[in-house]
PDB file of C-alpha atoms in Angstrom:
ATOM      1  CA  GLY H 275      -7.186   8.404  -8.492  1.00 53.00           C
ATOM      2  CA  ALA H 276      -7.269   7.890  -5.181  1.00 81.00           C
ATOM      3  CA  GLY H 277      -6.861   4.154  -5.250  1.00 94.00           C
ATOM      4  CA  VAL H 278      -4.854   1.225  -6.951  1.00 97.00           C
ATOM      5  CA  SER H 279      -5.803   0.411 -10.437  1.00 98.00           C
ATOM      6  CA  GLN H 280      -5.175  -2.958 -11.841  1.00 98.00           C
ATOM      7  CA  SER H 281      -5.891  -3.841 -15.700  1.00 97.00           C
ATOM      8  CA  PRO H 282      -7.628  -5.172 -17.010  1.00 98.00           C
ATOM      9  CA  ARG H 283      -9.687  -6.781 -14.814  1.00 97.00           C
ATOM     10  CA  TYR H 284      -9.554 -10.202 -16.225  1.00 98.00           C
ATOM     11  CA  LYS H 285      -7.449 -11.958 -18.848  1.00 98.00           C
ATOM     12  CA  VAL H 286      -7.726 -15.154 -20.549  1.00 98.00           C
ATOM     13  CA  ALA H 287      -4.578 -16.465 -23.043  1.00 98.00           C
ATOM     14  CA  LYS H 288      -3.841 -19.477 -24.696  1.00 97.00           C
ATOM     15  CA  ARG H 289      -0.308 -21.616 -23.305  1.00 97.00           C
ATOM     16  CA  GLY H 290       2.686 -19.699 -24.613  1.00 97.00           C
ATOM     17  CA  GLN H 291       1.309 -16.338 -25.246  1.00 98.00           C
ATOM     18  CA  ASP H 292       3.030 -13.291 -23.525  1.00 98.00           C
ATOM     19  CA  VAL H 293       0.524 -11.211 -21.242  1.00 98.00           C
ATOM     20  CA  ALA H 294       1.419  -8.013 -19.648  1.00 98.00           C
ATOM     21  CA  LEU H 295      -0.938  -6.914 -16.567  1.00 98.00           C
ATOM     22  CA  ARG H 296      -0.576  -3.417 -15.745  1.00 98.00           C
ATOM     23  CA  CYS H 297      -0.581  -1.373 -12.227  1.00 98.00           C
ATOM     24  CA  ASP H 298      -0.928   2.005 -11.506  1.00 98.00           C
ATOM     25  CA  PRO H 299       0.133   3.325  -7.433  1.00 97.00           C
ATOM     26  CA  ILE H 300      -1.516   5.894  -5.730  1.00 96.00           C
ATOM     27  CA  SER H 301       0.034   8.847  -6.614  1.00 94.00           C
ATOM     28  CA  GLY H 302       3.363   9.393  -4.123  1.00 92.00           C
ATOM     29  CA  HIS H 303       3.662   5.930  -3.110  1.00 93.00           C
ATOM     30  CA  VAL H 304       6.947   5.106  -3.573  1.00 93.00           C
ATOM     31  CA  SER H 305       6.783   0.942  -2.662  1.00 93.00           C
ATOM     32  CA  LEU H 306       4.809  -1.158  -5.415  1.00 96.00           C
ATOM     33  CA  PHE H 307       4.733  -4.735  -5.274  1.00 96.00           C
ATOM     34  CA  TRP H 308       3.580  -7.157  -7.096  1.00 98.00           C
ATOM     35  CA  TYR H 309       1.716 -10.761  -5.482  1.00 98.00           C
ATOM     36  CA  GLN H 310      -0.038 -14.063  -6.576  1.00 98.00           C
ATOM     37  CA  GLN H 311      -3.066 -15.290  -5.259  1.00 98.00           C
ATOM     38  CA  ALA H 312      -4.512 -18.614  -5.989  1.00 96.00           C
ATOM     39  CA  LEU H 313      -7.452 -19.940  -4.850  1.00 93.00           C
ATOM     40  CA  GLY H 314      -8.137 -20.491  -1.849  1.00 91.00           C
ATOM     41  CA  GLN H 315      -4.732 -19.660  -0.552  1.00 94.00           C
ATOM     42  CA  GLY H 316      -3.217 -15.959   0.581  1.00 96.00           C
ATOM     43  CA  PRO H 317      -0.921 -13.609  -1.495  1.00 97.00           C
ATOM     44  CA  GLU H 318       2.171 -14.356  -2.362  1.00 96.00           C
ATOM     45  CA  PHE H 319       5.011 -12.513  -2.773  1.00 96.00           C
ATOM     46  CA  LEU H 320       6.532 -11.734  -5.883  1.00 97.00           C
ATOM     47  CA  THR H 321       8.826  -8.402  -6.474  1.00 97.00           C
ATOM     48  CA  TYR H 322       9.147  -5.517  -5.139  1.00 95.00           C
ATOM     49  CA  PHE H 323      10.188  -1.719  -6.383  1.00 95.00           C
ATOM     50  CA  GLN H 324      11.086   1.132  -4.226  1.00 94.00           C
ATOM     51  CA  ASN H 325      10.748   4.056  -7.228  1.00 95.00           C
ATOM     52  CA  GLU H 326      12.148   2.382 -10.224  1.00 96.00           C
ATOM     53  CA  ALA H 327      14.645   0.449  -8.829  1.00 96.00           C
ATOM     54  CA  GLN H 328      13.099  -3.361  -8.205  1.00 96.00           C
ATOM     55  CA  LEU H 329      14.633  -4.423  -4.824  1.00 94.00           C
ATOM     56  CA  ASP H 330      13.702  -7.835  -4.552  1.00 94.00           C
ATOM     57  CA  LYS H 331      12.493 -10.538  -7.545  1.00 94.00           C
ATOM     58  CA  SER H 332      13.371 -13.559  -5.222  1.00 94.00           C
ATOM     59  CA  GLY H 333       9.815 -14.397  -5.253  1.00 95.00           C
ATOM     60  CA  LEU H 334       9.245 -14.957  -9.202  1.00 97.00           C
ATOM     61  CA  PRO H 335       8.839 -18.553  -9.749  1.00 95.00           C
ATOM     62  CA  SER H 336      10.358 -18.514 -12.563  1.00 95.00           C
ATOM     63  CA  ASP H 337      12.831 -16.735 -15.634  1.00 96.00           C
ATOM     64  CA  ARG H 338       9.215 -16.831 -17.694  1.00 98.00           C
ATOM     65  CA  PHE H 339       7.967 -13.971 -15.444  1.00 98.00           C
ATOM     66  CA  PHE H 340       9.829  -9.925 -15.393  1.00 97.00           C
ATOM     67  CA  ALA H 341       8.082  -6.716 -13.787  1.00 98.00           C
ATOM     68  CA  GLU H 342       9.255  -3.480 -14.298  1.00 97.00           C
ATOM     69  CA  ARG H 343       8.414   0.189 -13.040  1.00 97.00           C
ATOM     70  CA  PRO H 344      10.849   2.354 -15.459  1.00 96.00           C
ATOM     71  CA  GLU H 345       9.670   5.674 -14.439  1.00 94.00           C
ATOM     72  CA  GLY H 346       8.604   4.878 -10.878  1.00 92.00           C
ATOM     73  CA  SER H 347       5.099   4.680 -10.288  1.00 95.00           C
ATOM     74  CA  VAL H 348       3.120   2.764 -13.112  1.00 97.00           C
ATOM     75  CA  SER H 349       4.433  -1.379 -12.928  1.00 98.00           C
ATOM     76  CA  THR H 350       3.749  -4.257 -15.326  1.00 98.00           C
ATOM     77  CA  LEU H 351       4.122  -7.788 -14.882  1.00 98.00           C
ATOM     78  CA  LYS H 352       5.090  -9.316 -17.571  1.00 98.00           C
ATOM     79  CA  ILE H 353       4.457 -13.034 -18.076  1.00 98.00           C
ATOM     80  CA  GLN H 354       5.740 -15.021 -21.274  1.00 98.00           C
ATOM     81  CA  ARG H 355       5.490 -18.146 -22.826  1.00 98.00           C
ATOM     82  CA  THR H 356       2.072 -19.091 -20.103  1.00 98.00           C
ATOM     83  CA  GLN H 357       1.503 -22.799 -18.671  1.00 97.00           C
ATOM     84  CA  GLN H 358      -1.988 -22.998 -17.339  1.00 96.00           C
ATOM     85  CA  GLU H 359       0.143 -22.965 -13.618  1.00 96.00           C
ATOM     86  CA  ASP H 360       0.164 -19.401 -14.251  1.00 97.00           C
ATOM     87  CA  SER H 361      -3.300 -19.253 -13.758  1.00 98.00           C
ATOM     88  CA  ALA H 362      -4.098 -16.941 -10.868  1.00 98.00           C
ATOM     89  CA  VAL H 363      -4.806 -13.641  -9.748  1.00 98.00           C
ATOM     90  CA  TYR H 364      -2.222 -11.276  -9.674  1.00 98.00           C
ATOM     91  CA  LEU H 365      -1.979  -8.517  -7.210  1.00 98.00           C
ATOM     92  CA  CYS H 366      -0.231  -4.875  -6.772  1.00 98.00           C
ATOM     93  CA  ALA H 367       0.108  -2.908  -3.543  1.00 96.00           C
ATOM     94  CA  SER H 368       1.511   0.191  -3.197  1.00 95.00           C
ATOM     95  CA  SER H 369       2.660   1.971   0.569  1.00 92.00           C
ATOM     96  CA  LEU H 370       4.007   5.531   0.671  1.00 89.00           C
ATOM     97  CA  SER H 371       7.146   4.910   2.532  1.00 80.00           C
ATOM     98  CA  ARG H 372      10.640   3.329   1.340  1.00 71.00           C
ATOM     99  CA  ARG H 373      11.590   1.934   4.321  1.00 69.00           C
ATOM    100  CA  LEU H 374       9.523  -0.991   5.005  1.00 68.00           C
ATOM    101  CA  THR H 375      10.683  -0.760   8.507  1.00 64.00           C
ATOM    102  CA  ARG H 376       8.194   1.621   8.531  1.00 65.00           C
ATOM    103  CA  ASN H 377       5.632  -0.576   8.760  1.00 70.00           C
ATOM    104  CA  GLN H 378       3.047   2.024   6.050  1.00 79.00           C
ATOM    105  CA  PRO H 379      -0.031  -0.842   5.093  1.00 87.00           C
ATOM    106  CA  GLN H 380      -0.321  -1.362   1.676  1.00 91.00           C
ATOM    107  CA  HIS H 381      -2.675  -0.394   0.024  1.00 95.00           C
ATOM    108  CA  PHE H 382      -3.636  -3.375  -2.863  1.00 97.00           C
ATOM    109  CA  GLY H 383      -5.676  -2.839  -6.173  1.00 98.00           C
ATOM    110  CA  ASP H 384      -8.309  -5.395  -6.847  1.00 97.00           C
ATOM    111  CA  GLY H 385      -6.161  -7.697  -8.824  1.00 98.00           C
ATOM    112  CA  THR H 386      -6.175  -9.510 -12.632  1.00 98.00           C
ATOM    113  CA  ARG H 387      -7.751 -12.921 -12.850  1.00 98.00           C
ATOM    114  CA  LEU H 388      -5.448 -14.428 -15.256  1.00 98.00           C
ATOM    115  CA  SER H 389      -6.859 -17.931 -16.825  1.00 98.00           C
ATOM    116  CA  ILE H 390      -4.614 -19.976 -19.024  1.00 97.00           C
ATOM    117  CA  LEU H 391      -6.448 -22.150 -21.494  1.00 96.00           C
TER     118      LEU H 391
ATOM    119  CA  SER I  14      11.140 -22.607   8.427  1.00 82.00           C
ATOM    120  CA  GLN I  15       9.107 -19.438   8.576  1.00 84.00           C
ATOM    121  CA  LYS I  16       5.379 -20.450   8.628  1.00 91.00           C
ATOM    122  CA  ILE I  17       1.795 -18.499   9.041  1.00 95.00           C
ATOM    123  CA  GLU I  18      -0.885 -20.734  10.503  1.00 96.00           C
ATOM    124  CA  GLN I  19      -4.565 -19.595   9.811  1.00 96.00           C
ATOM    125  CA  ASN I  20      -7.656 -21.576   9.956  1.00 89.00           C
ATOM    126  CA  SER I  21      -8.267 -22.856   6.275  1.00 84.00           C
ATOM    127  CA  GLU I  22     -12.030 -24.075   7.689  1.00 91.00           C
ATOM    128  CA  ALA I  23     -14.829 -21.151   7.877  1.00 94.00           C
ATOM    129  CA  LEU I  24     -15.976 -19.676  10.687  1.00 96.00           C
ATOM    130  CA  ASN I  25     -19.900 -19.745  10.817  1.00 97.00           C
ATOM    131  CA  ILE I  26     -21.808 -16.995  13.513  1.00 97.00           C
ATOM    132  CA  GLN I  27     -24.643 -16.096  14.176  1.00 97.00           C
ATOM    133  CA  GLU I  28     -25.539 -12.059  13.874  1.00 98.00           C
ATOM    134  CA  GLY I  29     -24.224 -10.615  17.231  1.00 97.00           C
ATOM    135  CA  LYS I  30     -21.587 -12.895  18.242  1.00 97.00           C
ATOM    136  CA  THR I  31     -18.406 -11.633  18.465  1.00 98.00           C
ATOM    137  CA  ALA I  32     -16.258 -13.300  16.314  1.00 97.00           C
ATOM    138  CA  THR I  33     -13.035 -14.510  17.091  1.00 97.00           C
ATOM    139  CA  LEU I  34      -9.796 -15.840  14.049  1.00 97.00           C
ATOM    140  CA  THR I  35      -6.475 -16.574  14.992  1.00 97.00           C
ATOM    141  CA  CYS I  36      -3.269 -16.403  13.472  1.00 97.00           C
ATOM    142  CA  ASN I  37       0.097 -18.229  14.710  1.00 97.00           C
ATOM    143  CA  TYR I  38       3.293 -18.120  12.846  1.00 96.00           C
ATOM    144  CA  THR I  39       6.398 -20.134  13.316  1.00 92.00           C
ATOM    145  CA  ASN I  40      10.241 -18.461  13.163  1.00 89.00           C
ATOM    146  CA  TYR I  41       9.384 -15.027  13.034  1.00 87.00           C
ATOM    147  CA  SER I  42      10.633 -12.781  15.297  1.00 85.00           C
ATOM    148  CA  PRO I  43       7.861 -10.036  13.963  1.00 88.00           C
ATOM    149  CA  ALA I  44       8.219  -6.342  15.262  1.00 87.00           C
ATOM    150  CA  TYR I  45       4.689  -5.671  14.470  1.00 91.00           C
ATOM    151  CA  LEU I  46       1.511  -7.778  12.544  1.00 93.00           C
ATOM    152  CA  GLN I  47      -1.434  -6.348  10.046  1.00 94.00           C
ATOM    153  CA  TRP I  48      -4.726  -7.519   9.736  1.00 97.00           C
ATOM    154  CA  TYR I  49      -6.048  -7.087   6.119  1.00 97.00           C
ATOM    155  CA  ARG I  50      -9.879  -8.219   5.552  1.00 98.00           C
ATOM    156  CA  GLN I  51     -10.453  -9.115   1.762  1.00 98.00           C
ATOM    157  CA  ASP I  52     -14.598  -9.523  -0.207  1.00 98.00           C
ATOM    158  CA  PRO I  53     -14.726 -11.596  -2.964  1.00 96.00           C
ATOM    159  CA  GLY I  54     -12.885  -9.949  -6.445  1.00 95.00           C
ATOM    160  CA  ARG I  55     -11.743  -7.926  -4.585  1.00 97.00           C
ATOM    161  CA  GLY I  56      -8.237  -7.147  -3.442  1.00 97.00           C
ATOM    162  CA  PRO I  57      -6.887  -7.085   0.762  1.00 97.00           C
ATOM    163  CA  VAL I  58      -8.239  -3.813   2.242  1.00 97.00           C
ATOM    164  CA  PHE I  59      -6.514  -3.266   5.686  1.00 95.00           C
ATOM    165  CA  LEU I  60      -7.714  -3.191   8.926  1.00 97.00           C
ATOM    166  CA  LEU I  61      -5.205  -2.890  11.642  1.00 95.00           C
ATOM    167  CA  LEU I  62      -1.780  -3.025  13.001  1.00 94.00           C
ATOM    168  CA  ILE I  63      -0.451  -3.802  16.123  1.00 94.00           C
ATOM    169  CA  ARG I  64       3.163  -3.757  17.188  1.00 92.00           C
ATOM    170  CA  GLU I  65       5.470  -6.311  19.819  1.00 90.00           C
ATOM    171  CA  ASN I  66       4.890  -4.021  22.250  1.00 90.00           C
ATOM    172  CA  GLU I  67       1.420  -3.577  22.136  1.00 92.00           C
ATOM    173  CA  LYS I  68      -0.825  -6.276  24.068  1.00 87.00           C
ATOM    174  CA  GLU I  69      -4.013  -5.071  22.555  1.00 95.00           C
ATOM    175  CA  LYS I  70      -5.012  -2.897  19.969  1.00 95.00           C
ATOM    176  CA  ARG I  71      -8.840  -1.507  19.213  1.00 96.00           C
ATOM    177  CA  LYS I  72     -10.573   0.031  16.232  1.00 95.00           C
ATOM    178  CA  GLU I  73     -14.728   0.566  16.834  1.00 96.00           C
ATOM    179  CA  ARG I  74     -16.106  -3.066  17.138  1.00 97.00           C
ATOM    180  CA  LEU I  75     -12.603  -4.599  16.156  1.00 97.00           C
ATOM    181  CA  LYS I  76      -9.954  -5.912  18.609  1.00 98.00           C
ATOM    182  CA  VAL I  77      -6.505  -7.445  17.637  1.00 98.00           C
ATOM    183  CA  THR I  78      -4.103  -9.242  21.032  1.00 97.00           C
ATOM    184  CA  PHE I  79      -0.721 -10.397  19.846  1.00 95.00           C
ATOM    185  CA  ASP I  80       1.604 -12.323  22.042  1.00 93.00           C
ATOM    186  CA  THR I  81       4.247 -13.075  21.256  1.00 91.00           C
ATOM    187  CA  THR I  82       5.291 -15.739  23.499  1.00 92.00           C
ATOM    188  CA  LEU I  83       2.633 -18.145  22.487  1.00 94.00           C
ATOM    189  CA  LYS I  84       3.814 -16.598  19.193  1.00 94.00           C
ATOM    190  CA  GLN I  85       0.155 -16.060  17.991  1.00 95.00           C
ATOM    191  CA  SER I  86      -2.562 -13.010  17.235  1.00 96.00           C
ATOM    192  CA  LEU I  87      -6.049 -12.756  18.384  1.00 97.00           C
ATOM    193  CA  PHE I  88      -8.548 -11.024  15.871  1.00 98.00           C
ATOM    194  CA  HIS I  89     -11.879 -10.562  17.761  1.00 98.00           C
ATOM    195  CA  ILE I  90     -14.517  -8.785  15.776  1.00 98.00           C
ATOM    196  CA  THR I  91     -17.723  -7.876  18.465  1.00 97.00           C
ATOM    197  CA  ALA I  92     -21.235  -7.402  17.817  1.00 98.00           C
ATOM    198  CA  SER I  93     -21.049  -9.036  14.281  1.00 98.00           C
ATOM    199  CA  GLN I  94     -23.091  -8.339  11.295  1.00 97.00           C
ATOM    200  CA  PRO I  95     -23.377  -9.977   8.325  1.00 98.00           C
ATOM    201  CA  ALA I  96     -21.165  -7.231   6.162  1.00 98.00           C
ATOM    202  CA  ASP I  97     -18.810  -8.353   8.579  1.00 98.00           C
ATOM    203  CA  SER I  98     -18.252 -11.261   6.117  1.00 98.00           C
ATOM    204  CA  ALA I  99     -15.008 -11.989   4.471  1.00 98.00           C
ATOM    205  CA  THR I 100     -11.925 -13.526   4.398  1.00 98.00           C
ATOM    206  CA  TYR I 101      -9.773 -12.076   7.273  1.00 98.00           C
ATOM    207  CA  LEU I 102      -5.736 -12.688   6.211  1.00 98.00           C
ATOM    208  CA  CYS I 103      -2.681 -11.986   9.136  1.00 97.00           C
ATOM    209  CA  ALA I 104       0.377 -10.631   7.590  1.00 95.00           C
ATOM    210  CA  LEU I 105       3.398 -10.405   8.844  1.00 93.00           C
ATOM    211  CA  PRO I 106       6.991  -8.616   7.942  1.00 89.00           C
ATOM    212  CA  GLY I 107       9.305 -12.047   6.156  1.00 83.00           C
ATOM    213  CA  GLY I 108      12.951 -11.258   4.945  1.00 76.00           C
ATOM    214  CA  SER I 109      13.897  -7.609   3.688  1.00 80.00           C
ATOM    215  CA  TYR I 110      10.740  -6.599   5.830  1.00 82.00           C
ATOM    216  CA  ILE I 111       8.822  -7.606   3.219  1.00 86.00           C
ATOM    217  CA  PRO I 112       4.874  -8.393   4.416  1.00 88.00           C
ATOM    218  CA  THR I 113       4.084 -12.380   4.162  1.00 92.00           C
ATOM    219  CA  PHE I 114       0.478 -13.656   4.053  1.00 95.00           C
ATOM    220  CA  GLY I 115      -1.084 -16.290   6.081  1.00 96.00           C
ATOM    221  CA  ARG I 116      -4.008 -18.495   3.546  1.00 96.00           C
ATOM    222  CA  GLY I 117      -7.116 -15.728   5.567  1.00 97.00           C
ATOM    223  CA  THR I 118      -9.563 -17.515   7.401  1.00 97.00           C
ATOM    224  CA  SER I 119     -13.342 -17.345   5.866  1.00 97.00           C
ATOM    225  CA  LEU I 120     -16.196 -15.603   8.274  1.00 98.00           C
ATOM    226  CA  ILE I 121     -19.841 -16.139   7.832  1.00 98.00           C
ATOM    227  CA  VAL I 122     -22.150 -13.937  10.082  1.00 98.00           C
ATOM    228  CA  HIS I 123     -25.392 -15.538   9.732  1.00 97.00           C
ATOM    229  CA  PRO I 124     -28.497 -13.116  10.062  1.00 95.00           C
TER     230      PRO I 124
END
């Protein structure tokens, strides 16, 4: 596709359930980012991949959050034992360059809106 | 600690006027700064990037300034239109050059 695709667009889960959110980046984009966006706030960094390598996961809020990108393309963000505070929009972004200093713009998907009941 | 500040109050202006949005930052020495637009229910869309050695950047009706002494960027939309109504986010490279976003300012252009 032409842009970053995320699925599902909406996800409702009961507290304690596990969820998996998918991101299809733009073909050929090396860098992939996950962000969490609360209502009225800017995107908050979660984790960063360069190809299949997870180079930074410092933004993951707890060990219940896990991300992978096994073949360097599609990425999955998994949240185990969900809590109400996990309710947010999860955004995925990709960029062409492997070097973040090259200041390539990020291309975002439209996010997955996660609601934990 | 590092901080990016954007006005949390919505900016309301009349169609045809110039909108000016502000991004202030502390404890950053950014090599560049980016502006994004975000519509409700959508992901941010990249608009402009300005480097530390550039004072001003223009793209159609958009103009961005970058003052590294004041630690401030201004984002201007001239001849604003209702279709310009959206939230505008600024982003700076944080640790490891990973983009860090402000909370955004909502712009509402009234016809």
